[in-house]
Tab-separated table of C-alpha atoms and ligand atoms in Angstrom:
chain	number	residue	atom	x	y	z
A	1	UNK	CA	0.647	-29.697	-13.896
A	2	UNK	CA	-2.397	-27.351	-14.707
A	3	UNK	CA	-4.294	-28.683	-17.895
A	4	UNK	CA	-4.748	-25.229	-19.110
A	5	UNK	CA	-0.913	-24.573	-19.791
A	6	UNK	CA	-0.460	-23.925	-23.438
A	7	UNK	CA	2.212	-24.907	-25.797
A	8	UNK	CA	2.891	-23.822	-29.417
A	9	UNK	CA	4.907	-26.256	-31.566
A	10	UNK	CA	6.678	-24.389	-34.547
A	11	UNK	CA	8.244	-26.857	-36.900
A	12	UNK	CA	8.149	-27.169	-40.631
A	13	UNK	CA	7.653	-31.130	-40.540
A	14	UNK	CA	4.038	-31.736	-40.083
A	15	UNK	CA	4.319	-35.500	-39.008
A	16	UNK	CA	6.779	-34.395	-36.331
A	17	UNK	CA	4.470	-31.704	-35.201
A	18	UNK	CA	1.672	-34.288	-34.874
A	19	UNK	CA	3.530	-36.775	-32.592
A	20	UNK	CA	4.889	-34.161	-30.502
A	21	UNK	CA	1.548	-32.292	-29.953
A	22	UNK	CA	-0.099	-35.727	-29.094
A	23	UNK	CA	2.567	-36.516	-26.602
A	24	UNK	CA	2.158	-33.169	-25.056
A	25	UNK	CA	-1.641	-33.401	-25.030
A	26	UNK	CA	-1.663	-36.755	-23.250
A	27	UNK	CA	0.384	-35.149	-20.688
A	28	UNK	CA	-2.451	-32.622	-20.146
A	29	UNK	CA	-1.201	-29.582	-22.099
A	30	UNK	CA	-2.956	-27.636	-24.721
A	31	UNK	CA	-0.816	-28.056	-27.738
A	32	UNK	CA	-1.133	-25.979	-31.025
A	33	UNK	CA	0.988	-26.249	-34.202
A	34	UNK	CA	2.472	-23.711	-36.579
A	35	UNK	CA	4.368	-24.896	-39.469
A	36	UNK	CA	6.602	-21.767	-40.076
A	37	UNK	CA	8.038	-18.730	-38.455
A	38	UNK	CA	5.578	-16.121	-39.890
A	39	UNK	CA	2.526	-18.308	-38.885
A	40	UNK	CA	3.801	-18.638	-35.420
A	41	UNK	CA	4.436	-14.894	-35.136
A	42	UNK	CA	0.882	-14.195	-36.259
A	43	UNK	CA	-0.450	-16.721	-33.649
A	44	UNK	CA	1.707	-15.043	-31.071
A	45	UNK	CA	0.279	-11.574	-31.791
A	46	UNK	CA	-3.127	-12.833	-31.214
A	47	UNK	CA	-2.529	-15.134	-28.156
A	48	UNK	CA	-0.156	-15.747	-25.340
A	49	UNK	CA	1.387	-19.381	-24.994
A	50	UNK	CA	3.109	-20.453	-21.862
A	51	UNK	CA	5.857	-22.387	-23.737
A	52	UNK	CA	7.071	-22.558	-27.379
A	53	UNK	CA	8.731	-25.596	-28.736
A	54	UNK	CA	10.888	-24.175	-31.637
A	55	UNK	CA	12.639	-25.806	-34.517
A	56	UNK	CA	15.955	-24.163	-35.530
A	57	UNK	CA	16.015	-24.812	-39.197
A	58	UNK	CA	13.014	-23.472	-40.959
A	59	UNK	CA	12.320	-21.259	-43.869
A	60	UNK	CA	11.606	-18.397	-44.599
A	61	UNK	CA	12.602	-17.523	-41.051
A	62	UNK	CA	15.041	-19.426	-38.808
A	63	UNK	CA	14.532	-20.439	-35.346
A	64	UNK	CA	16.700	-17.606	-34.168
A	65	UNK	CA	14.738	-14.972	-35.837
A	66	UNK	CA	11.546	-16.397	-34.650
A	67	UNK	CA	12.960	-16.714	-31.032
A	68	UNK	CA	13.749	-13.027	-30.954
A	69	UNK	CA	10.360	-11.959	-32.200
A	70	UNK	CA	8.611	-14.159	-29.566
A	71	UNK	CA	10.788	-12.761	-26.907
A	72	UNK	CA	9.901	-9.347	-27.626
A	73	UNK	CA	6.138	-10.158	-27.793
A	74	UNK	CA	6.190	-12.511	-24.765
A	75	UNK	CA	9.323	-12.032	-22.748
A	76	UNK	CA	8.101	-14.065	-19.864
A	77	UNK	CA	7.024	-17.210	-21.868
A	78	UNK	CA	9.487	-20.049	-22.084
A	79	UNK	CA	11.015	-21.292	-25.149
A	80	UNK	CA	12.712	-24.820	-25.757
A	81	UNK	CA	14.644	-25.114	-29.119
A	82	UNK	CA	14.543	-28.472	-31.062
A	83	UNK	CA	17.707	-29.148	-32.994
A	84	UNK	CA	19.378	-31.421	-35.145
A	85	UNK	CA	22.388	-32.747	-33.814
A	86	UNK	CA	24.599	-30.699	-36.099
A	87	UNK	CA	23.079	-27.476	-34.792
A	88	UNK	CA	23.797	-27.795	-31.217
A	89	UNK	CA	26.116	-24.732	-31.189
A	90	UNK	CA	23.147	-22.733	-32.658
A	91	UNK	CA	21.020	-24.117	-30.056
A	92	UNK	CA	23.522	-22.841	-27.214
A	93	UNK	CA	23.337	-19.429	-28.916
A	94	UNK	CA	19.653	-19.616	-28.587
A	95	UNK	CA	19.942	-20.166	-24.846
A	96	UNK	CA	22.101	-17.111	-24.644
A	97	UNK	CA	19.365	-15.175	-26.289
A	98	UNK	CA	16.917	-16.434	-23.860
A	99	UNK	CA	15.801	-19.851	-24.674
A	100	UNK	CA	15.135	-22.045	-21.473
A	101	UNK	CA	16.758	-25.255	-23.038
A	102	UNK	CA	17.300	-27.335	-26.091
A	103	UNK	CA	16.313	-30.804	-27.016
A	104	UNK	CA	18.057	-32.928	-29.909
A	105	UNK	CA	16.083	-34.492	-32.560
A	106	UNK	CA	14.940	-37.039	-32.883
A	107	UNK	CA	13.049	-36.253	-29.768
A	108	UNK	CA	12.967	-38.483	-26.924
A	109	UNK	CA	9.589	-38.259	-25.279
A	110	UNK	CA	10.597	-38.789	-21.844
A	111	UNK	CA	13.181	-36.048	-22.061
A	112	UNK	CA	10.576	-33.875	-23.725
A	113	UNK	CA	7.910	-34.336	-20.723
A	114	UNK	CA	10.517	-33.693	-18.166
A	115	UNK	CA	12.192	-30.529	-19.865
A	116	UNK	CA	8.549	-29.177	-20.530
A	117	UNK	CA	7.469	-29.716	-17.005
A	118	UNK	CA	10.781	-28.068	-15.555
A	119	UNK	CA	10.350	-25.035	-17.838
A	120	UNK	CA	6.849	-24.700	-16.674
A	121	UNK	CA	7.710	-24.927	-13.045
A	122	UNK	CA	10.617	-22.393	-13.615
A	123	UNK	CA	8.072	-19.991	-15.062
A	124	UNK	CA	5.555	-20.226	-12.268
A	125	UNK	CA	8.398	-19.637	-9.791
A	126	UNK	CA	9.305	-16.471	-11.797
A	127	UNK	CA	5.832	-15.408	-11.594
A	128	UNK	CA	5.627	-15.720	-7.764
A	129	UNK	CA	8.900	-13.858	-7.190
A	130	UNK	CA	7.344	-11.202	-9.432
A	131	UNK	CA	4.093	-11.141	-7.371
A	132	UNK	CA	6.035	-11.139	-4.144
A	133	UNK	CA	8.281	-8.313	-5.308
A	134	UNK	CA	5.547	-6.086	-6.112
A	135	UNK	CA	3.822	-7.038	-2.791
A	136	UNK	CA	6.821	-5.755	-1.031
A	137	UNK	CA	6.987	-2.625	-3.006
A	138	UNK	CA	3.623	-1.914	-2.028
A	139	UNK	CA	4.244	-2.633	1.561
A	140	UNK	CA	7.141	-0.162	1.272
A	141	UNK	CA	5.100	2.541	-0.395
A	142	UNK	CA	2.229	2.274	2.025
A	143	UNK	CA	4.261	1.943	5.185
A	144	UNK	CA	6.106	5.162	4.408
A	145	UNK	CA	5.042	8.336	6.360
A	146	UNK	CA	4.494	10.746	3.295
A	147	UNK	CA	4.228	14.491	3.480
A	148	UNK	CA	5.715	17.726	2.014
A	149	UNK	CA	4.114	20.201	3.932
A	150	UNK	CA	6.017	21.968	6.561
A	151	UNK	CA	4.217	20.235	9.443
A	152	UNK	CA	5.124	16.932	8.268
A	153	UNK	CA	8.555	18.023	7.420
A	154	UNK	CA	8.611	19.029	11.301
A	155	UNK	CA	7.171	15.629	12.239
A	156	UNK	CA	9.682	13.738	10.253
A	157	UNK	CA	12.667	15.746	11.947
A	158	UNK	CA	11.004	15.109	15.462
A	159	UNK	CA	10.710	11.294	14.836
A	160	UNK	CA	14.441	11.182	13.922
A	161	UNK	CA	15.463	13.182	16.903
A	162	UNK	CA	13.115	11.235	19.493
A	163	UNK	CA	13.893	7.890	18.158
A	164	UNK	CA	17.339	7.943	19.283
A	165	UNK	CA	16.294	8.166	22.780
A	166	UNK	CA	14.617	5.440	24.764
A	167	UNK	CA	11.868	7.900	25.965
A	168	UNK	CA	8.114	7.173	26.313
A	169	UNK	CA	6.252	8.759	23.452
A	170	UNK	CA	2.706	9.561	23.323
A	171	UNK	CA	1.220	10.087	19.905
A	172	UNK	CA	-2.078	12.209	19.560
A	173	UNK	CA	-4.160	13.105	16.553
A	174	UNK	CA	-7.583	12.420	15.152
A	175	UNK	CA	-8.502	8.994	13.540
A	176	UNK	CA	-6.595	8.345	10.332
A	177	UNK	CA	-3.849	10.876	10.846
A	178	UNK	CA	-1.114	8.064	10.815
A	179	UNK	CA	-0.510	7.548	14.655
A	180	UNK	CA	0.401	3.879	14.088
A	181	UNK	CA	2.670	4.628	11.113
A	182	UNK	CA	4.420	7.174	13.345
A	183	UNK	CA	4.935	4.647	15.937
A	184	UNK	CA	6.360	2.369	13.576
A	185	UNK	CA	8.725	4.998	12.152
A	186	UNK	CA	9.788	5.645	15.771
A	187	UNK	CA	10.605	2.042	16.047
A	188	UNK	CA	12.380	1.873	12.476
A	189	UNK	CA	14.413	5.024	13.266
A	190	UNK	CA	15.598	3.726	16.624
A	191	UNK	CA	18.491	1.625	17.693
A	192	UNK	CA	15.850	-1.046	18.512
A	193	UNK	CA	14.857	-1.394	14.815
A	194	UNK	CA	15.951	-4.978	14.676
A	195	UNK	CA	14.099	-6.087	17.870
A	196	UNK	CA	10.329	-6.633	18.078
A	197	UNK	CA	7.646	-4.116	17.553
A	198	UNK	CA	4.635	-5.263	19.560
A	199	UNK	CA	1.177	-3.590	19.302
A	200	UNK	CA	-1.737	-3.828	21.563
A	201	UNK	CA	-5.008	-2.333	20.708
A	202	UNK	CA	-6.446	-1.558	24.010
A	203	UNK	CA	-9.793	-0.425	22.292
A	204	UNK	CA	-10.553	-3.680	20.751
A	205	UNK	CA	-9.146	-6.177	23.621
A	206	UNK	CA	-11.960	-7.479	25.947
A	207	UNK	CA	-11.401	-6.109	29.233
A	208	UNK	CA	-11.148	-9.505	30.774
A	209	UNK	CA	-8.335	-10.301	28.336
A	210	UNK	CA	-6.063	-7.340	28.646
A	211	UNK	CA	-4.156	-8.377	31.767
A	212	UNK	CA	-3.258	-11.948	30.128
A	213	UNK	CA	-2.473	-10.237	26.962
A	214	UNK	CA	-0.087	-7.991	28.508
A	215	UNK	CA	1.344	-10.065	31.342
A	216	UNK	CA	1.053	-13.423	30.052
A	217	UNK	CA	0.192	-16.155	32.474
A	218	UNK	CA	1.376	-19.576	34.016
A	219	UNK	CA	-0.153	-22.785	33.539
A	220	UNK	CA	-3.041	-23.123	35.821
A	221	UNK	CA	-3.215	-19.357	36.541
A	222	UNK	CA	-7.061	-19.670	35.868
A	223	UNK	CA	-9.341	-22.109	34.409
A	224	UNK	CA	-8.480	-23.042	30.927
A	225	UNK	CA	-4.723	-21.858	31.338
A	226	UNK	CA	-3.488	-25.136	30.176
A	227	UNK	CA	-0.085	-24.002	29.560
A	228	UNK	CA	2.248	-20.949	30.134
A	229	UNK	CA	1.738	-18.098	27.817
A	230	UNK	CA	4.089	-15.162	27.263
A	231	UNK	CA	2.390	-11.737	27.178
A	232	UNK	CA	3.261	-8.525	25.036
A	233	UNK	CA	5.472	-7.174	27.948
A	234	UNK	CA	7.600	-10.062	27.462
A	235	UNK	CA	7.213	-10.632	23.688
A	236	UNK	CA	8.339	-6.947	23.116
A	237	UNK	CA	11.793	-7.875	24.556
A	238	UNK	CA	14.065	-4.951	24.327
A	239	UNK	CA	12.045	-3.529	21.467
A	240	UNK	CA	8.916	-1.262	21.233
A	241	UNK	CA	5.636	-1.830	22.921
A	242	UNK	CA	3.084	0.157	21.244
A	243	UNK	CA	-0.106	0.620	23.227
A	244	UNK	CA	-2.722	1.887	20.651
A	245	UNK	CA	-5.882	3.571	21.883
A	246	UNK	CA	-4.559	3.869	25.355
A	247	UNK	CA	-7.349	6.198	26.334
A	248	UNK	CA	-9.423	3.104	26.167
A	249	UNK	CA	-7.580	0.988	28.676
A	250	UNK	CA	-9.540	-0.230	31.575
A	251	UNK	CA	-8.887	1.829	34.853
A	252	UNK	CA	-8.158	-1.325	36.715
A	253	UNK	CA	-5.305	-2.090	34.103
A	254	UNK	CA	-4.033	1.350	34.281
A	255	UNK	CA	-2.715	0.854	37.741
A	256	UNK	CA	-0.909	-2.302	36.885
A	257	UNK	CA	0.712	-0.683	33.690
A	258	UNK	CA	1.838	2.283	35.895
A	259	UNK	CA	3.442	-0.095	38.262
A	260	UNK	CA	5.253	-1.836	35.364
A	261	UNK	CA	6.413	1.373	33.903
A	262	UNK	CA	7.778	2.583	37.235
A	263	UNK	CA	9.229	-0.616	38.578
A	264	UNK	CA	10.503	-1.923	35.140
A	265	UNK	CA	9.323	-5.406	36.253
A	266	UNK	CA	6.269	-7.625	35.710
A	267	UNK	CA	5.130	-11.032	36.961
A	268	UNK	CA	2.982	-13.355	34.709
A	269	UNK	CA	-0.526	-13.958	35.903
A	270	UNK	CA	-0.388	-16.864	38.504
A	271	UNK	CA	3.235	-16.519	38.456
A	272	UNK	CA	5.886	-15.618	41.327
A	273	UNK	CA	9.096	-14.836	39.071
A	274	UNK	CA	9.679	-11.246	38.520
A	275	UNK	CA	10.618	-10.593	34.971
A	276	UNK	CA	12.409	-7.356	33.821
A	277	UNK	CA	10.434	-4.967	31.409
A	278	UNK	CA	12.981	-3.582	28.959
A	279	UNK	CA	10.857	-2.369	26.018
A	280	UNK	CA	10.441	1.274	25.181
A	281	UNK	CA	6.688	2.254	25.188
A	282	UNK	CA	4.963	4.412	22.725
A	283	UNK	CA	1.045	5.225	23.080
A	284	UNK	CA	-1.315	6.455	20.766
A	285	UNK	CA	-4.991	8.160	21.348
A	286	UNK	CA	-7.464	10.180	19.499
A	287	UNK	CA	-9.155	10.871	22.758
A	288	UNK	CA	-9.248	13.718	24.819
A	289	UNK	CA	-7.024	12.447	27.554
A	290	UNK	CA	-7.307	15.595	29.721
A	291	UNK	CA	-11.185	15.350	29.880
A	292	UNK	CA	-10.820	11.643	30.775
A	293	UNK	CA	-8.754	12.557	33.701
A	294	UNK	CA	-11.196	15.220	34.736
A	295	UNK	CA	-14.139	12.680	34.461
A	296	UNK	CA	-12.133	9.899	36.262
A	297	UNK	CA	-11.744	7.607	33.356
A	298	UNK	CA	-7.752	7.938	33.055
A	299	UNK	CA	-5.452	8.143	35.652
A	300	UNK	CA	-3.232	11.107	35.978
A	301	UNK	CA	-0.254	9.633	37.314
A	302	UNK	CA	-0.236	7.302	34.366
A	303	UNK	CA	-0.877	10.226	32.040
A	304	UNK	CA	2.300	11.889	33.271
A	305	UNK	CA	4.420	8.888	33.205
A	306	UNK	CA	3.153	8.114	29.455
A	307	UNK	CA	3.649	11.691	27.910
A	308	UNK	CA	7.243	12.209	28.413
A	309	UNK	CA	7.336	13.328	25.043
A	310	UNK	CA	4.127	14.293	23.047
A	311	UNK	CA	3.887	14.153	19.197
A	312	UNK	CA	0.830	15.855	17.799
A	313	UNK	CA	-0.182	14.628	14.177
A	314	UNK	CA	-2.001	17.430	12.349
A	315	UNK	CA	-5.311	16.685	10.564
A	316	UNK	CA	-5.211	16.444	6.885
A	317	UNK	CA	-7.329	19.589	6.633
A	318	UNK	CA	-4.352	21.602	8.162
A	319	UNK	CA	-1.895	20.427	5.687
A	320	UNK	CA	-3.789	20.488	2.326
A	321	UNK	CA	-0.431	20.745	0.552
A	322	UNK	CA	0.202	16.942	1.080
A	323	UNK	CA	-3.170	16.037	-0.604
A	324	UNK	CA	-1.717	15.755	-4.206
A	325	UNK	CA	1.258	13.978	-3.086
A	326	UNK	CA	-0.805	11.531	-0.840
A	327	UNK	CA	-3.372	11.073	-3.672
A	328	UNK	CA	-0.676	10.301	-6.418
A	329	UNK	CA	1.064	7.819	-3.952
A	330	UNK	CA	-2.037	5.914	-3.178
A	331	UNK	CA	-2.748	5.944	-6.933
A	332	UNK	CA	0.584	4.301	-7.807
A	333	UNK	CA	0.233	1.874	-4.872
A	334	UNK	CA	-3.075	0.686	-5.856
A	335	UNK	CA	-2.371	0.472	-9.534
A	336	UNK	CA	0.302	-1.955	-8.496
A	337	UNK	CA	-1.942	-3.844	-6.145
A	338	UNK	CA	-4.802	-4.233	-8.411
A	339	UNK	CA	-2.601	-4.574	-11.514
A	340	UNK	CA	-4.291	-1.494	-13.144
A	341	UNK	CA	-2.868	1.400	-14.922
A	342	UNK	CA	-4.886	4.460	-14.044
A	343	UNK	CA	-2.565	7.084	-15.041
A	344	UNK	CA	-3.888	10.261	-13.487
A	345	UNK	CA	-6.321	12.060	-11.424
A	346	UNK	CA	-8.373	14.827	-13.090
A	347	UNK	CA	-7.627	18.592	-12.077
A	348	UNK	CA	-11.261	18.810	-10.934
A	349	UNK	CA	-10.930	15.895	-8.552
A	350	UNK	CA	-7.761	17.308	-7.053
A	351	UNK	CA	-9.809	20.664	-6.664
A	352	UNK	CA	-12.538	18.818	-4.725
A	353	UNK	CA	-9.907	17.110	-2.759
A	354	UNK	CA	-8.241	20.405	-1.904
A	355	UNK	CA	-11.714	21.864	-0.813
A	356	UNK	CA	-12.871	18.828	1.226
A	357	UNK	CA	-12.347	18.694	4.990
A	358	UNK	CA	-11.363	14.967	5.358
A	359	UNK	CA	-12.813	14.038	8.756
A	360	UNK	CA	-11.220	10.556	8.188
A	361	UNK	CA	-7.730	12.173	7.396
A	362	UNK	CA	-5.134	10.115	5.396
A	363	UNK	CA	-7.206	6.828	5.829
A	364	UNK	CA	-10.202	8.507	4.063
A	365	UNK	CA	-8.263	9.779	1.176
A	366	UNK	CA	-6.740	6.467	0.827
A	367	UNK	CA	-9.850	4.681	0.727
A	368	UNK	CA	-11.346	7.141	-1.734
A	369	UNK	CA	-8.496	6.567	-4.112
A	370	UNK	CA	-8.640	2.907	-3.657
A	371	UNK	CA	-12.331	2.826	-4.730
A	372	UNK	CA	-11.656	5.173	-7.654
A	373	UNK	CA	-8.684	3.040	-8.925
A	374	UNK	CA	-10.928	0.005	-9.026
A	375	UNK	CA	-13.666	2.075	-10.851
A	376	UNK	CA	-11.434	4.106	-13.372
A	377	UNK	CA	-9.780	3.162	-16.615
A	378	UNK	CA	-7.544	6.069	-17.427
A	379	UNK	CA	-7.982	8.964	-15.290
A	380	UNK	CA	-9.740	9.430	-11.877
A	381	UNK	CA	-12.896	11.626	-12.610
A	382	UNK	CA	-15.429	12.974	-10.118
A	383	UNK	CA	-17.822	10.143	-11.272
A	384	UNK	CA	-15.565	7.724	-9.637
A	385	UNK	CA	-15.869	9.533	-6.142
A	386	UNK	CA	-18.322	8.381	-3.526
A	387	UNK	CA	-21.317	10.683	-3.686
A	388	UNK	CA	-21.936	10.908	-0.038
A	389	UNK	CA	-18.390	12.453	0.407
A	390	UNK	CA	-18.342	14.883	-2.277
A	391	UNK	CA	-22.096	15.463	-3.299
A	392	UNK	CA	-22.157	18.817	-1.808
A	393	UNK	CA	-19.038	20.111	-3.594
A	394	UNK	CA	-19.990	18.622	-6.902
A	395	UNK	CA	-23.139	20.548	-7.274
A	396	UNK	CA	-23.200	23.335	-9.986
A	397	UNK	CA	-22.879	26.899	-9.433
A	398	UNK	CA	-25.870	28.373	-7.981
A	399	UNK	CA	-26.989	25.297	-6.055
A	400	UNK	CA	-27.122	27.445	-3.043
A	401	UNK	CA	-29.339	25.061	-1.071
A	402	UNK	CA	-27.170	22.006	-1.233
A	403	UNK	CA	-26.604	20.488	2.047
A	404	UNK	CA	-22.687	20.070	2.563
A	405	UNK	CA	-21.753	16.438	2.967
A	406	UNK	CA	-20.022	17.017	6.406
A	407	UNK	CA	-20.736	15.461	9.539
A	408	UNK	CA	-20.988	18.187	12.036
A	409	UNK	CA	-19.786	16.490	15.166
A	410	UNK	CA	-16.701	18.231	16.461
A	411	UNK	CA	-17.068	21.711	18.018
A	412	UNK	CA	-16.354	24.348	15.539
A	413	UNK	CA	-17.852	22.209	12.768
A	414	UNK	CA	-20.019	24.917	11.300
A	415	UNK	CA	-17.151	27.306	10.814
A	416	UNK	CA	-15.411	24.379	9.092
A	417	UNK	CA	-18.455	23.656	6.991
A	418	UNK	CA	-18.839	27.237	5.890
A	419	UNK	CA	-14.897	27.407	5.124
A	420	UNK	CA	-14.966	24.272	2.760
A	421	UNK	CA	-18.103	25.588	1.091
A	422	UNK	CA	-16.479	28.836	0.247
A	423	UNK	CA	-13.256	27.039	-0.811
A	424	UNK	CA	-15.167	24.640	-2.985
A	425	UNK	CA	-17.203	27.302	-4.489
A	426	UNK	CA	-14.179	29.831	-4.852
A	427	UNK	CA	-12.078	26.960	-6.712
A	428	UNK	CA	-14.996	26.268	-9.124
A	429	UNK	CA	-15.432	29.846	-9.962
A	430	UNK	CA	-11.830	30.403	-10.586
A	431	UNK	CA	-11.310	27.210	-12.793
A	432	UNK	CA	-14.525	28.131	-14.830
A	433	UNK	CA	-13.650	31.708	-15.312
A	434	UNK	CA	-10.113	30.505	-16.399
A	435	UNK	CA	-11.499	27.975	-18.732
A	436	UNK	CA	-13.836	30.803	-20.288
A	437	UNK	CA	-10.859	33.191	-20.593
A	438	UNK	CA	-8.790	30.348	-22.308
A	439	UNK	CA	-6.409	30.266	-19.349
A	440	UNK	CA	-5.399	33.879	-19.886
A	441	UNK	CA	-4.630	34.745	-16.037
A	442	UNK	CA	-4.699	38.532	-16.652
A	443	UNK	CA	-8.101	38.464	-18.088
A	444	UNK	CA	-9.365	36.015	-15.548
A	445	UNK	CA	-8.098	38.202	-12.734
A	446	UNK	CA	-9.703	41.210	-14.341
A	447	UNK	CA	-12.906	39.457	-14.647
A	448	UNK	CA	-13.016	38.145	-11.148
A	449	UNK	CA	-11.908	41.685	-9.910
A	450	UNK	CA	-9.039	40.367	-8.072
A	451	UNK	CA	-5.345	41.140	-8.536
A	452	UNK	CA	-3.174	38.881	-10.830
A	453	UNK	CA	-0.980	37.871	-7.471
A	454	UNK	CA	-4.166	36.830	-5.757
A	455	UNK	CA	-5.388	34.726	-8.665
A	456	UNK	CA	-2.041	32.978	-8.978
A	457	UNK	CA	-1.965	32.412	-5.042
A	458	UNK	CA	-5.390	30.725	-5.424
A	459	UNK	CA	-4.532	28.797	-8.367
A	460	UNK	CA	-1.652	27.300	-6.328
A	461	UNK	CA	-3.842	26.642	-3.265
A	462	UNK	CA	-6.437	24.893	-5.241
A	463	UNK	CA	-4.077	23.085	-7.448
A	464	UNK	CA	-5.475	24.608	-10.673
A	465	UNK	CA	-3.605	24.844	-13.854
B	501	ATP	N1	1.627	10.542	6.235
B	501	ATP	C1	1.267	9.341	5.713
B	501	ATP	N2	1.707	9.034	4.568
B	501	ATP	C2	1.289	7.719	3.934
B	501	ATP	N3	0.099	7.023	4.284
B	501	ATP	C3	-0.569	7.380	5.647
B	501	ATP	C4	-0.055	8.627	6.096
B	501	ATP	N4	-0.683	8.787	7.473
B	501	ATP	C5	-1.531	7.715	7.317
B	501	ATP	N5	-1.254	6.727	6.319
B	501	ATP	C6	-2.264	5.745	6.008
B	501	ATP	O1	-3.507	5.876	6.330
B	501	ATP	C7	-3.948	4.799	7.104
B	501	ATP	C8	-4.201	5.153	8.572
B	501	ATP	O2	-3.113	5.453	9.142
B	501	ATP	P1	-2.908	4.938	10.897
B	501	ATP	O3	-3.446	3.451	11.079
B	501	ATP	O4	-1.528	5.220	11.125
B	501	ATP	O5	-3.825	6.064	11.446
B	501	ATP	P2	-4.279	6.181	13.142
B	501	ATP	O6	-4.029	7.605	13.266
B	501	ATP	O7	-3.578	5.077	13.832
B	501	ATP	O8	-5.744	6.061	12.922
B	501	ATP	P3	-6.799	5.514	14.097
B	501	ATP	O9	-6.751	6.530	15.051
B	501	ATP	O10	-8.036	5.503	13.351
B	501	ATP	O11	-6.305	4.157	14.467
B	501	ATP	C9	-2.928	3.727	6.975
B	501	ATP	O12	-3.196	2.912	5.774
B	501	ATP	C10	-1.739	4.372	6.855
B	501	ATP	O13	-0.870	3.631	6.040
B	502	MG	MG1	-4.487	3.446	15.003
């Protein structure tokens, strides 16, 4: 038992308290004493004890009243009642009110030690269950594909439709758009949901290991193959085999994969026995496969075999309506994970988010919120955002020379940079004008020389007000 577990003994007989506290201290607990109910409640208001030993007959407050008070202050603490023989029915009533157990006076010290140890153990188990439950909740909330934009609604519909069939799906989209999450959603919505979901990252697996990872091997197939090992084809069973970053698969392995998909059979490396391949294949890539084919890095026949059905995931900048929902959801998730209570995201931050181009897509916003939750106390403000992301957007009006925090890597990046800067500036000007007009929209529209409806639409677009 941890020496740091603390116990408060509440009893109006000082000698009794002394012997009980000595017995508990010798058992490694920290024991303190309160000689009446009001003193005990005052102590509870300042400090959290793990366990309370509570006498029933006391003045001016009896054990039941003190029990109720402690329960409301520390619902998770354990309470053991101490009762004279005549008060056993009261002790039972106390258990109905949430006490863990009761001990009859005079106290048997062996019984005391065992009951206290059991109560501590039960509390620890309850805490573990609570923490596991919250982890499951986080898992659930982070594993769910979220989005209220028309594009995401369409995606959900497609996933539902396609998942019903054993069809080879290729998921395409920029990094962080949710390709893996979509692959898992396809599996979860399919008739194979209770079968395995096996994932292979073709980008990080060393070329020399890809084949043994996919096909498995027999004992003695190569130096170091001391025993038979099953590969992902086999492990996937009748479930889903997810080949992530398929564009990075070595060309030598591409041929072999194609053969497995066509013949629906394979053999372990070094083996003779042909095994059936029954899994449904889902692949994902953020590469331009067409260019890879053109440059001879990806087999055209495999490409056509894999893209029976293609799902394109839109980048976050093309579905900005989802930003507030995602941000709020990640805020809730990280609050639970880090046991924080950050209540909200400031409107200014939401405006910045709406104007930013999110090259890392959903993963990026998730990371930005994670960092902000760790830094913030009540509300996520612009000061909790990473400078390198938003510095260009946070500069004041008139800072015309600010270099935008954009990585101009993709074709068309200039257009995107300009668009973002304009959006960012526009949202700032609108917000400041509205503030100056005390949120009188007609007045603000007049000052901005735009009509009321345009102002209304822009406020909606930038989540102002
Ligand atoms: N629509 C969404 N709703 C909620 N969370 C999402 C959504 N899309 C992505 N995420 C989260 O963003 C992160 C990145 O998603 P995922 O790994 O599926 O992206 P990816 O497209 O496979 O990225 P990469 O190409 O870099 O491998 C994950 O933590 C995932 O949970
Ligand atoms: Mg991925």
